[in-house]
Short mmCIF file of C-alpha atoms and ligand atoms in Angstrom, two decimals:
data_model
loop_
_atom_site.label_atom_id
_atom_site.label_comp_id
_atom_site.label_asym_id
_atom_site.label_seq_id
_atom_site.Cartn_x
_atom_site.Cartn_y
_atom_site.Cartn_z
CA TYR Y 1 75.94 -149.41 92.22
CA ASP Y 2 75.89 -152.40 89.93
CA ASN Y 3 75.11 -155.89 91.22
CA ASP Y 4 78.71 -156.79 91.92
CA ALA Y 5 79.35 -153.61 93.86
CA MET Y 6 76.15 -154.18 95.79
CA ARG Y 7 77.06 -157.68 96.95
CA SER Y 8 79.74 -156.23 99.19
CA LYS Y 9 77.42 -153.66 100.79
CA ALA Y 10 75.09 -153.70 103.76
CA VAL Y 11 71.86 -151.74 103.82
CA TYR Y 12 70.28 -149.81 106.67
CA GLN Y 13 66.57 -149.06 106.23
CA VAL Y 14 65.01 -145.92 107.63
CA LEU Y 15 61.56 -144.41 107.40
CA THR Y 16 62.42 -140.82 106.56
CA ASP Y 17 59.63 -139.42 108.73
CA ARG Y 18 60.74 -141.43 111.74
CA PHE Y 19 64.53 -141.24 111.79
CA ALA Y 20 65.86 -137.80 112.64
CA THR Y 21 64.55 -134.25 112.84
CA SER Y 22 66.15 -131.22 111.24
CA ASP Y 23 67.02 -129.66 114.57
CA GLY Y 24 68.39 -132.91 115.98
CA SER Y 25 65.71 -133.10 118.69
CA THR Y 26 65.73 -136.27 120.78
CA THR Y 27 62.49 -135.39 122.56
CA GLN Y 28 60.05 -134.43 119.79
CA PRO Y 29 56.95 -136.53 120.57
CA CYS Y 30 55.78 -139.20 118.12
CA ASP Y 31 52.64 -141.17 118.86
CA VAL Y 32 52.84 -144.06 116.39
CA SER Y 33 49.18 -144.94 116.82
CA ALA Y 34 48.17 -141.51 115.46
CA MET Y 35 49.71 -142.60 112.11
CA SER Y 36 50.65 -139.01 111.34
CA TYR Y 37 53.81 -137.24 110.30
CA CYS Y 38 56.28 -137.04 113.20
CA GLY Y 39 58.82 -134.70 111.65
CA GLY Y 40 61.80 -136.69 110.37
CA THR Y 41 63.62 -135.09 107.43
CA TYR Y 42 66.47 -135.50 104.91
CA LYS Y 43 68.38 -132.87 106.82
CA GLY Y 44 67.95 -134.80 110.05
CA LEU Y 45 69.14 -138.01 108.36
CA ALA Y 46 72.15 -136.22 106.86
CA GLY Y 47 73.18 -135.35 110.40
CA LYS Y 48 73.20 -139.03 111.39
CA LEU Y 49 75.35 -140.56 108.66
CA ASP Y 50 78.22 -141.22 111.07
CA TYR Y 51 75.87 -143.05 113.42
CA ILE Y 52 74.91 -145.39 110.55
CA LYS Y 53 78.43 -145.73 109.18
CA GLY Y 54 79.65 -146.50 112.69
CA MET Y 55 77.85 -149.86 112.44
CA GLY Y 56 79.42 -150.53 109.04
CA PHE Y 57 76.38 -149.88 106.84
CA ASP Y 58 77.14 -148.16 103.56
CA VAL Y 59 73.74 -147.94 101.85
CA ILE Y 60 70.69 -146.21 103.32
CA TRP Y 61 67.22 -147.10 102.08
CA ILE Y 62 64.89 -144.12 102.48
CA SER Y 63 61.10 -143.81 102.10
CA PRO Y 64 59.51 -142.94 98.74
CA ILE Y 65 60.28 -139.29 97.95
CA VAL Y 66 57.37 -138.31 95.69
CA SER Y 67 54.43 -136.18 96.75
CA ASN Y 68 51.64 -138.07 98.48
CA ILE Y 69 47.95 -137.44 99.10
CA GLY Y 70 47.46 -134.96 101.91
CA GLY Y 71 45.09 -134.89 104.83
CA ASN Y 72 44.01 -137.39 107.43
CA THR Y 73 42.19 -140.67 106.86
CA SER Y 74 41.08 -143.60 109.00
CA LEU Y 75 44.56 -144.99 108.22
CA GLY Y 76 46.22 -141.75 109.22
CA GLU Y 77 48.47 -139.61 107.06
CA SER Y 78 50.91 -140.50 104.29
CA TYR Y 79 53.97 -140.32 106.60
CA HIS Y 80 55.39 -143.59 105.13
CA GLY Y 81 55.38 -142.16 101.59
CA TYR Y 82 53.58 -145.01 99.79
CA TRP Y 83 50.46 -143.01 98.93
CA THR Y 84 51.70 -141.44 95.70
CA GLN Y 85 49.95 -138.44 94.28
CA ASP Y 86 52.36 -136.98 91.73
CA ILE Y 87 55.59 -138.68 90.70
CA TYR Y 88 56.85 -135.38 89.27
CA SER Y 89 56.91 -133.54 92.59
CA LEU Y 90 58.50 -134.17 95.95
CA ASN Y 91 56.98 -134.84 99.37
CA GLU Y 92 57.86 -131.57 101.02
CA ALA Y 93 57.25 -132.91 104.51
CA PHE Y 94 60.69 -134.54 104.24
CA GLY Y 95 62.44 -131.39 103.05
CA SER Y 96 63.29 -129.57 99.84
CA GLU Y 97 64.94 -130.80 96.68
CA ALA Y 98 68.12 -129.10 97.85
CA ASP Y 99 67.93 -130.95 101.19
CA LEU Y 100 67.60 -134.28 99.39
CA LYS Y 101 70.50 -133.53 97.05
CA ASP Y 102 72.53 -132.40 100.01
CA LEU Y 103 71.83 -135.70 101.81
CA ILE Y 104 72.97 -137.66 98.76
CA SER Y 105 76.18 -135.69 98.33
CA GLN Y 106 77.03 -135.84 102.03
CA ALA Y 107 76.50 -139.60 101.90
CA LYS Y 108 78.74 -139.96 98.82
CA ALA Y 109 81.45 -137.99 100.58
CA LYS Y 110 81.44 -140.72 103.22
CA ASP Y 111 81.41 -143.54 100.65
CA MET Y 112 77.78 -144.24 101.34
CA GLY Y 113 74.91 -144.49 98.87
CA ILE Y 114 71.20 -143.71 99.08
CA MET Y 115 68.64 -146.30 97.94
CA VAL Y 116 65.32 -144.72 97.04
CA ASP Y 117 62.03 -146.56 97.42
CA VAL Y 118 59.80 -146.35 94.31
CA VAL Y 119 56.16 -147.23 93.66
CA VAL Y 120 54.78 -147.78 90.17
CA ASN Y 121 51.82 -150.02 90.94
CA HIS Y 122 49.46 -147.31 92.08
CA VAL Y 123 48.59 -143.84 93.18
CA ALA Y 124 46.42 -143.26 96.23
CA ALA Y 125 42.94 -141.79 96.50
CA THR Y 126 40.08 -141.71 98.97
CA ALA Y 127 37.42 -142.48 96.36
CA SER Y 128 37.72 -146.25 95.65
CA GLY Y 129 35.46 -147.10 92.68
CA ASN Y 130 34.54 -143.47 92.00
CA PHE Y 131 38.07 -142.24 91.37
CA ILE Y 132 38.39 -139.61 88.67
CA PRO Y 133 42.03 -138.58 88.23
CA ASN Y 134 42.91 -134.97 87.51
CA ASP Y 135 46.04 -132.88 87.06
CA SER Y 136 46.94 -133.23 90.73
CA TYR Y 137 48.03 -136.76 89.71
CA GLY Y 138 50.75 -135.39 87.47
CA PRO Y 139 51.20 -137.52 84.35
CA PHE Y 140 48.48 -139.98 85.43
CA ASN Y 141 45.53 -137.63 84.99
CA SER Y 142 43.32 -139.74 82.76
CA THR Y 143 41.01 -142.67 83.56
CA ALA Y 144 42.39 -144.56 80.56
CA GLN Y 145 45.74 -144.92 82.40
CA TYR Y 146 44.16 -147.07 85.14
CA HIS Y 147 42.81 -150.59 85.24
CA PRO Y 148 39.01 -150.80 85.51
CA PHE Y 149 38.30 -150.76 89.24
CA CYS Y 150 38.27 -154.01 91.25
CA TRP Y 151 39.83 -155.12 94.55
CA VAL Y 152 42.80 -157.44 94.98
CA ASP Y 153 40.84 -160.18 96.75
CA ASP Y 154 42.17 -163.45 95.37
CA TYR Y 155 45.86 -164.10 95.84
CA ASN Y 156 45.51 -167.36 93.90
CA ASN Y 157 44.56 -165.40 90.80
CA GLN Y 158 47.60 -163.61 89.44
CA THR Y 159 45.55 -161.41 87.09
CA ASN Y 160 43.53 -160.20 90.06
CA VAL Y 161 46.77 -159.55 91.98
CA GLU Y 162 48.21 -157.56 89.06
CA GLN Y 163 45.22 -155.63 87.76
CA CYS Y 164 43.10 -154.78 90.79
CA SER Y 165 43.55 -152.28 93.61
CA LEU Y 166 45.14 -152.76 97.04
CA GLY Y 167 43.98 -150.84 100.08
CA ASN Y 168 40.45 -150.25 101.28
CA THR Y 169 37.56 -147.84 100.72
CA ASP Y 170 39.18 -145.17 102.89
CA VAL Y 171 42.56 -145.22 101.11
CA THR Y 172 42.45 -146.97 97.76
CA LEU Y 173 45.67 -147.72 95.93
CA GLN Y 174 44.30 -147.03 92.43
CA ASP Y 175 45.85 -149.56 90.09
CA LEU Y 176 47.73 -148.08 87.16
CA ASP Y 177 47.45 -149.77 83.77
CA THR Y 178 51.04 -150.91 83.52
CA GLU Y 179 50.11 -152.78 80.32
CA ASP Y 180 49.52 -149.41 78.59
CA PRO Y 181 52.62 -148.44 76.53
CA ASN Y 182 52.12 -144.78 77.46
CA VAL Y 183 52.16 -145.58 81.19
CA VAL Y 184 55.21 -147.78 80.66
CA GLN Y 185 57.02 -145.03 78.79
CA ILE Y 186 56.22 -142.44 81.47
CA PHE Y 187 57.65 -144.66 84.19
CA ASN Y 188 60.77 -145.64 82.27
CA SER Y 189 61.71 -142.08 81.47
CA TRP Y 190 60.79 -140.94 84.98
CA ILE Y 191 63.11 -143.43 86.69
CA LYS Y 192 65.92 -142.69 84.27
CA GLY Y 193 65.61 -138.97 84.94
CA LEU Y 194 65.32 -139.45 88.69
CA ILE Y 195 68.57 -141.41 88.89
CA ALA Y 196 70.37 -139.00 86.58
CA ASP Y 197 69.11 -135.95 88.42
CA TYR Y 198 69.72 -137.06 92.01
CA GLY Y 199 72.41 -139.71 91.76
CA PHE Y 200 70.71 -142.40 93.81
CA GLU Y 201 72.94 -145.47 94.00
CA ALA Y 202 70.15 -148.06 94.17
CA ILE Y 203 66.37 -148.48 94.18
CA ARG Y 204 63.93 -150.55 96.23
CA ILE Y 205 60.79 -151.37 94.27
CA ASP Y 206 57.42 -151.64 95.99
CA THR Y 207 54.58 -154.12 95.23
CA VAL Y 208 56.52 -156.00 92.54
CA LYS Y 209 54.09 -158.95 92.47
CA HIS Y 210 51.26 -156.54 91.64
CA VAL Y 211 52.72 -155.60 88.26
CA ARG Y 212 53.20 -158.05 85.37
CA LYS Y 213 56.63 -159.69 85.46
CA ASP Y 214 57.69 -158.47 82.04
CA PHE Y 215 57.12 -154.82 82.93
CA TRP Y 216 60.23 -154.86 85.12
CA PRO Y 217 63.32 -155.58 82.99
CA ALA Y 218 62.99 -152.36 80.96
CA PHE Y 219 62.25 -150.34 84.10
CA VAL Y 220 65.29 -151.71 85.94
CA ASP Y 221 67.38 -151.18 82.84
CA ALA Y 222 66.23 -147.55 82.61
CA ALA Y 223 67.18 -147.07 86.27
CA GLY Y 224 70.64 -148.39 85.51
CA VAL Y 225 71.43 -149.15 89.16
CA TYR Y 226 70.93 -152.10 91.51
CA ALA Y 227 67.23 -152.71 92.14
CA VAL Y 228 65.74 -154.87 94.88
CA GLY Y 229 62.12 -155.89 94.59
CA GLU Y 230 59.48 -156.54 97.21
CA VAL Y 231 57.64 -159.76 96.37
CA LEU Y 232 55.83 -160.37 99.64
CA ASP Y 233 55.40 -164.13 99.50
CA GLY Y 234 56.86 -167.03 101.43
CA TYR Y 235 56.76 -169.62 98.64
CA PRO Y 236 60.24 -170.02 97.07
CA PRO Y 237 59.21 -170.85 93.46
CA TYR Y 238 56.81 -167.90 93.39
CA VAL Y 239 59.53 -165.45 94.42
CA ALA Y 240 62.27 -167.13 92.37
CA ALA Y 241 60.27 -166.54 89.18
CA TYR Y 242 60.75 -162.79 89.72
CA GLN Y 243 64.50 -163.19 90.00
CA LYS Y 244 64.45 -165.09 86.73
CA GLN Y 245 62.07 -162.83 84.83
CA SER Y 246 62.00 -159.40 86.46
CA MET Y 247 65.02 -158.31 88.49
CA ASP Y 248 68.21 -159.85 89.86
CA SER Y 249 67.55 -159.02 93.48
CA VAL Y 250 64.41 -159.66 95.52
CA PHE Y 251 63.85 -159.66 99.25
CA ASN Y 252 64.31 -163.03 100.85
CA TYR Y 253 60.76 -163.46 102.13
CA PRO Y 254 61.00 -167.25 101.70
CA VAL Y 255 63.65 -167.44 104.42
CA TYR Y 256 62.11 -164.70 106.55
CA PHE Y 257 59.25 -166.81 107.86
CA PRO Y 258 61.31 -169.91 108.87
CA LEU Y 259 64.05 -167.60 110.20
CA LYS Y 260 61.65 -166.04 112.67
CA ALA Y 261 60.18 -169.41 113.55
CA ALA Y 262 63.62 -170.93 114.22
CA PHE Y 263 64.63 -168.32 116.79
CA ASN Y 264 61.37 -167.14 118.31
CA SER Y 265 61.69 -169.57 121.20
CA THR Y 266 64.11 -172.14 122.58
CA SER Y 267 61.98 -174.79 120.89
CA GLY Y 268 61.85 -173.02 117.52
CA ASN Y 269 61.98 -175.15 114.39
CA MET Y 270 65.64 -175.20 113.32
CA SER Y 271 65.34 -177.96 110.74
CA ALA Y 272 62.77 -175.99 108.70
CA LEU Y 273 65.27 -173.15 108.49
CA SER Y 274 68.13 -175.35 107.34
CA GLU Y 275 65.87 -177.04 104.80
CA MET Y 276 64.89 -173.64 103.45
CA VAL Y 277 68.54 -172.58 103.09
CA THR Y 278 69.10 -175.65 100.93
CA THR Y 279 65.84 -175.19 99.01
CA LEU Y 280 66.79 -171.62 98.13
CA THR Y 281 70.03 -172.71 96.47
CA THR Y 282 68.14 -175.06 94.17
CA THR Y 283 65.16 -172.75 93.51
CA PHE Y 284 66.82 -169.38 92.88
CA ASP Y 285 69.17 -168.59 90.01
CA ASP Y 286 71.43 -166.68 92.37
CA THR Y 287 70.94 -166.70 96.13
CA THR Y 288 73.86 -164.31 96.57
CA MET Y 289 71.72 -161.47 95.17
CA LEU Y 290 68.86 -161.92 97.65
CA GLY Y 291 68.00 -159.15 100.13
CA ASN Y 292 68.18 -160.69 103.62
CA PHE Y 293 66.37 -159.14 106.56
CA LEU Y 294 64.90 -159.90 109.94
CA ASP Y 295 62.74 -156.79 110.31
CA ASN Y 296 61.16 -154.16 108.10
CA HIS Y 297 58.41 -151.55 108.22
CA ASP Y 298 55.58 -153.92 107.25
CA ASN Y 299 56.04 -156.72 109.74
CA SER Y 300 56.20 -157.10 113.50
CA ARG Y 301 59.67 -156.49 114.79
CA PHE Y 302 61.34 -159.71 115.92
CA GLU Y 303 61.54 -158.25 119.41
CA ALA Y 304 57.78 -157.73 119.54
CA THR Y 305 57.50 -161.32 120.75
CA VAL Y 306 61.04 -162.30 121.77
CA ASN Y 307 63.01 -160.84 124.66
CA ASP Y 308 65.78 -163.40 125.16
CA LYS Y 309 68.88 -161.43 124.17
CA MET Y 310 70.63 -164.49 122.79
CA LEU Y 311 67.71 -165.53 120.59
CA ILE Y 312 67.62 -161.97 119.26
CA MET Y 313 71.36 -161.90 118.62
CA ASN Y 314 71.32 -165.23 116.76
CA ALA Y 315 68.37 -164.26 114.57
CA ALA Y 316 69.95 -160.89 113.82
CA THR Y 317 73.17 -162.61 112.71
CA PHE Y 318 71.59 -164.85 110.07
CA PRO Y 319 71.15 -162.18 107.33
CA PHE Y 320 74.91 -161.47 107.47
CA VAL Y 321 76.22 -165.02 107.30
CA SER Y 322 73.97 -166.59 104.67
CA ASP Y 323 73.86 -165.86 100.93
CA GLY Y 324 72.75 -162.37 100.02
CA ILE Y 325 72.94 -158.72 100.99
CA PRO Y 326 72.13 -157.86 104.62
CA TYR Y 327 69.38 -155.33 105.37
CA VAL Y 328 68.78 -153.97 108.87
CA TYR Y 329 65.74 -151.93 109.86
CA TYR Y 330 66.45 -148.83 111.95
CA GLY Y 331 65.96 -149.18 115.67
CA GLN Y 332 66.87 -152.85 115.94
CA GLU Y 333 70.20 -151.80 117.38
CA GLN Y 334 68.30 -149.81 120.02
CA GLY Y 335 66.12 -152.74 121.06
CA PHE Y 336 62.89 -151.29 119.65
CA THR Y 337 60.12 -153.78 120.21
CA GLY Y 338 57.37 -152.58 117.85
CA GLY Y 339 54.12 -154.49 117.95
CA GLU Y 340 51.57 -156.46 116.02
CA ILE Y 341 50.19 -153.79 113.68
CA ASP Y 342 52.43 -152.21 111.05
CA TYR Y 343 52.37 -148.67 112.49
CA GLU Y 344 53.59 -149.91 115.88
CA ASN Y 345 56.88 -150.89 114.24
CA ARG Y 346 57.58 -147.37 113.04
CA GLU Y 347 58.85 -145.70 116.21
CA ALA Y 348 60.68 -142.37 116.30
CA MET Y 349 64.36 -143.20 116.22
CA TRP Y 350 65.37 -139.92 117.84
CA LEU Y 351 63.77 -140.98 121.12
CA SER Y 352 66.58 -143.57 121.47
CA ASN Y 353 69.12 -140.74 121.56
CA PHE Y 354 71.15 -142.66 118.92
CA ASN Y 355 73.07 -144.60 121.53
CA THR Y 356 76.24 -146.07 120.00
CA GLU Y 357 77.05 -148.19 123.06
CA THR Y 358 74.34 -150.84 122.76
CA ASP Y 359 75.33 -154.49 122.30
CA MET Y 360 73.45 -154.67 119.00
CA TYR Y 361 75.11 -151.53 117.64
CA LYS Y 362 78.47 -153.17 118.27
CA HIS Y 363 77.26 -156.54 117.03
CA PHE Y 364 76.28 -155.13 113.63
CA GLY Y 365 79.66 -153.40 113.51
CA LYS Y 366 81.47 -156.71 114.04
CA LEU Y 367 79.41 -158.52 111.41
CA ASN Y 368 79.89 -155.83 108.80
CA THR Y 369 83.62 -155.65 109.51
CA ALA Y 370 83.94 -159.42 109.23
CA ARG Y 371 82.11 -159.46 105.90
CA SER Y 372 84.19 -156.72 104.39
CA VAL Y 373 87.52 -158.09 105.64
CA MET Y 374 86.62 -161.52 104.19
CA GLY Y 375 85.51 -159.90 100.92
CA GLN Y 376 88.74 -157.98 100.63
CA ALA Y 377 90.85 -161.07 101.33
CA GLN Y 378 88.79 -163.29 99.04
CA PRO Y 379 86.40 -161.43 96.70
CA SER Y 380 84.76 -164.74 95.80
CA PHE Y 381 83.35 -164.79 99.35
CA TYR Y 382 80.27 -162.85 98.22
CA THR Y 383 79.46 -165.20 95.36
CA THR Y 384 80.34 -168.45 97.12
CA LYS Y 385 77.13 -170.33 97.91
CA ALA Y 386 76.37 -171.13 101.52
CA SER Y 387 75.64 -174.68 102.59
CA ILE Y 388 74.49 -176.31 105.79
CA ALA Y 389 77.53 -177.81 107.54
CA ASP Y 390 75.40 -179.31 110.28
CA SER Y 391 72.00 -178.91 111.85
CA THR Y 392 70.68 -180.09 115.21
CA ASP Y 393 67.38 -179.42 116.99
CA SER Y 394 68.99 -176.29 118.41
CA GLU Y 395 71.84 -175.31 116.10
CA ILE Y 396 72.43 -174.46 112.48
CA ALA Y 397 76.00 -174.39 111.16
CA ILE Y 398 76.31 -172.43 107.92
CA SER Y 399 79.41 -172.72 105.80
CA LYS Y 400 80.08 -169.82 103.44
CA PRO Y 401 83.82 -170.12 102.87
CA PRO Y 402 85.94 -168.68 104.27
CA MET Y 403 83.25 -168.00 106.91
CA LEU Y 404 81.59 -170.57 109.15
CA SER Y 405 78.76 -169.67 111.50
CA VAL Y 406 77.10 -171.59 114.29
CA LEU Y 407 73.75 -170.15 115.36
CA SER Y 408 71.72 -171.54 118.22
CA ASN Y 409 68.28 -171.15 119.76
CA ARG Y 410 69.22 -172.56 123.18
CA GLY Y 411 68.87 -169.08 124.60
CA ALA Y 412 70.59 -167.16 127.39
CA GLY Y 413 71.71 -169.14 130.42
CA SER Y 414 71.68 -172.49 128.62
CA GLY Y 415 75.22 -173.42 129.74
CA SER Y 416 77.81 -175.20 127.62
CA ASN Y 417 76.79 -177.41 124.73
CA THR Y 418 79.37 -178.99 122.47
CA MET Y 419 79.25 -180.24 118.94
CA LYS Y 420 81.80 -181.52 116.43
CA LEU Y 421 81.72 -180.23 112.87
CA ASN Y 422 83.17 -182.35 110.09
CA ASN Y 423 83.77 -181.91 106.36
CA LEU Y 424 84.61 -178.24 106.72
CA ALA Y 425 86.37 -176.15 104.09
CA TYR Y 426 89.42 -175.65 106.35
CA ASP Y 427 92.71 -177.50 106.54
CA ALA Y 428 93.87 -179.34 109.64
CA ASN Y 429 95.15 -177.15 112.48
CA THR Y 430 93.79 -173.91 111.05
CA GLN Y 431 93.47 -171.01 113.46
CA LEU Y 432 89.91 -169.68 113.43
CA LEU Y 433 88.78 -166.43 115.01
CA ASP Y 434 85.22 -166.12 116.32
CA VAL Y 435 84.44 -162.52 115.39
CA ILE Y 436 81.64 -162.29 117.97
CA GLY Y 437 83.42 -163.60 121.05
CA CYS Y 438 86.87 -162.57 119.78
CA LYS Y 439 88.49 -165.87 120.79
CA THR Y 440 90.71 -168.07 118.66
CA TYR Y 441 90.18 -171.80 118.08
CA SER Y 442 91.89 -174.40 115.94
CA THR Y 443 90.62 -177.14 113.69
CA ASN Y 444 91.74 -180.64 114.69
CA GLY Y 445 94.28 -182.85 112.91
CA ASP Y 446 91.38 -184.58 111.12
CA LYS Y 447 90.08 -181.13 109.96
CA SER Y 448 87.09 -181.28 112.29
CA LEU Y 449 86.20 -178.45 114.65
CA ASP Y 450 84.99 -178.77 118.23
CA VAL Y 451 82.46 -176.03 118.90
CA THR Y 452 81.15 -175.08 122.31
CA VAL Y 453 77.94 -173.08 122.26
CA GLN Y 454 78.14 -171.05 125.45
CA ASP Y 455 74.88 -169.71 126.89
CA GLY Y 456 73.32 -169.72 123.45
CA ALA Y 457 75.74 -167.22 121.89
CA PRO Y 458 76.19 -167.11 118.11
CA GLN Y 459 79.67 -167.75 116.69
CA VAL Y 460 81.06 -166.56 113.38
CA PHE Y 461 84.44 -168.08 112.53
CA VAL Y 462 86.91 -166.77 109.99
CA PRO Y 463 90.51 -167.87 109.33
CA ALA Y 464 92.67 -165.81 111.69
CA SER Y 465 95.21 -165.46 108.88
CA LEU Y 466 92.72 -163.40 106.85
CA ASN Y 467 92.24 -160.85 109.62
CA GLN Y 468 94.36 -158.23 107.90
CA ASP Y 469 95.63 -155.39 110.07
CA ASN Y 470 93.62 -156.96 112.90
CA LYS Y 471 90.57 -155.05 111.75
CA ILE Y 472 88.31 -157.67 113.30
CA CYS Y 473 88.27 -157.71 117.10
CA SER Y 474 90.72 -154.83 117.33
CA SER Y 475 88.84 -152.88 119.96
CA THR Y 476 87.72 -155.80 122.10
C1 LIG X 1 47.52 -149.42 106.04
C2 LIG X 1 47.59 -149.66 107.55
C3 LIG X 1 47.52 -151.14 107.86
C4 LIG X 1 46.25 -151.73 107.26
C5 LIG X 1 46.21 -151.43 105.76
C6 LIG X 1 44.90 -151.87 105.14
O1 LIG X 1 46.34 -150.03 105.52
O2 LIG X 1 48.83 -149.13 108.02
O3 LIG X 1 47.55 -151.32 109.28
O4 LIG X 1 46.28 -153.14 107.45
C7 LIG X 1 51.54 -148.66 102.70
C8 LIG X 1 51.75 -148.32 104.15
C9 LIG X 1 50.86 -149.18 105.04
C10 LIG X 1 49.40 -149.07 104.61
C11 LIG X 1 49.32 -149.45 103.11
C12 LIG X 1 47.91 -149.38 102.56
O5 LIG X 1 50.16 -148.57 102.36
O6 LIG X 1 53.11 -148.56 104.49
O7 LIG X 1 50.99 -148.76 106.39
O8 LIG X 1 48.65 -149.99 105.40
O9 LIG X 1 47.40 -148.08 102.67
C13 LIG X 1 54.21 -152.66 100.30
C14 LIG X 1 54.99 -151.73 101.23
C15 LIG X 1 54.05 -151.17 102.27
C16 LIG X 1 53.07 -150.24 101.56
C17 LIG X 1 52.56 -150.81 100.31
C18 LIG X 1 51.60 -150.01 99.54
C19 LIG X 1 53.08 -151.93 99.73
O10 LIG X 1 56.12 -152.39 101.74
O11 LIG X 1 54.69 -150.46 103.30
O12 LIG X 1 51.97 -150.00 102.50
O13 LIG X 1 52.40 -149.12 98.76
C20 LIG X 1 50.69 -156.85 100.35
C21 LIG X 1 51.50 -156.43 99.14
C22 LIG X 1 52.82 -155.79 99.53
C23 LIG X 1 52.59 -154.63 100.53
C24 LIG X 1 51.86 -155.23 101.74
C25 LIG X 1 51.58 -154.18 102.80
O14 LIG X 1 50.60 -155.79 101.29
O15 LIG X 1 51.73 -157.55 98.31
O16 LIG X 1 53.44 -155.28 98.37
N1 LIG X 1 53.84 -153.94 100.94
C26 LIG X 1 49.96 -161.85 102.00
C27 LIG X 1 49.98 -161.49 100.53
C28 LIG X 1 50.91 -160.30 100.31
C29 LIG X 1 50.42 -159.14 101.15
C30 LIG X 1 50.44 -159.57 102.61
C31 LIG X 1 49.98 -158.46 103.55
O17 LIG X 1 49.59 -160.71 102.77
O18 LIG X 1 50.44 -162.60 99.77
O19 LIG X 1 50.88 -159.92 98.95
O20 LIG X 1 51.30 -158.00 100.96
O21 LIG X 1 48.69 -158.09 103.24
C32 LIG X 1 53.03 -165.62 104.16
C33 LIG X 1 52.50 -165.83 102.74
C34 LIG X 1 52.33 -164.46 102.11
C35 LIG X 1 51.38 -163.61 102.93
C36 LIG X 1 51.99 -163.50 104.34
C37 LIG X 1 51.11 -162.61 105.24
O22 LIG X 1 52.13 -164.78 104.90
O23 LIG X 1 53.44 -166.60 101.99
O24 LIG X 1 51.82 -164.59 100.80
O25 LIG X 1 51.27 -162.29 102.36
O26 LIG X 1 53.16 -166.87 104.77
CA1 LIG X 2 48.85 -153.51 89.53
#
């Protein structure tokens, strides 16, 4: 997909090892704390495309596909796929080349695309400073292709961040010399070939801040598809520099931290979130290309610390109603709670039995339907910048015409709370449909809107006139 095509999509993230087994088992044990392979495969995932499409997601982000270092370590096995050994061969634990190609073609047949996760910053080894690469590392078999060994230990020193190794002495992420023209050329032709050979629709790029900014444009160009980069940092100018200099889309880590903080309790800080929404529009070249998320495989699931269903539902709504492309991490729709350490947030999906009747499964379906119906009625919806229509201690009202959302952290059982919104983008006496509650309201003669937040529920309003063929709220 190109950037424009991608703006209208919604991404569902899976960890290939943890999503679905080849035989469709819903009982195969998976002890996350063992940090070992649990048995998820491409074939298993291919059997669950309808489950994912049923929520309205049309792009699936899978784990890195290349072969990884084998064996067990103090950090477990390479089940997540980030411990590259040889970029020229596949991780057979996830299935064969034919299985992967089959997954991609089955997805395309359903108008879905596969986003592959790629790592260029490093390969993995268990030897830290004593690493001597050999032919098992594919094209990166010579010491000259790596930076002299040092640890990433000073995040205020960008050269240290870019040219030293992540990891620890047990599993060292040996830092490739991405300044070396030979290394650059190997990666650019590799990614070009990978996309041509498999037909991936998009890529997710790992550890972007650990490679010099000007490495990326040629790499993304060689890929020739939408690329989203992981720049794990909460400071807007730091991340925005990558959008300007490296790739059009980066994950919205700057909003991630205040988003969690706004909804993690009924006294969460709402004003910091609304300030960040405004800051993003002035810091980033294009907020509509950001990758928005509440959960992923590296951080504690939101539900690790929050169990109020309404707080969860409000937080989960934000990535869909603000600028950018929504990303949802598998298992959120099943109420997975994860934990503090990364591996605890990587549960086996099959143990949920892929229940399509949960409130969150339906909630994501409503949000994705609302986005696509608005985008079809008014294609400029995706590129129209969101603004804060109003913000209170407990509410944030986000205007992204023709959509208007009111999110709240009052929580379940908080009764009725009213507010009046002014200066909206609607005419007087416009019928508005709340796509969550499926009730219709009307703007007042003075164009204002009276909103009642009922028991802390989120509301997402769209003009009822744009609800073509009653696609939104048809089944409710
Ligand atoms: C394993 C264990 C962990 C253990 C670790 C040492 O080893 O599972 O429990 O702590 C893969 C696996 C991991 C594995 C690692 C290392 O490899 O998935 O399970 O951890 O073996 C990407 C991927 C990630 C992947 C890798 C490596 C990179 O998404 O899944 O990990 O290929 C840094 C990197 C980032 C990386 C992340 C895990 O580490 O930059 O690319 N993710 C600060 C730094 C960030 C740093 C972050 C976490 O800490 O600035 O650069 O991310 O260490 C905000 C600030 C931020 C700050 C955060 C914490 O707070 O603004 O700057 O981030 O307020
Ligand atoms: Ca590096």
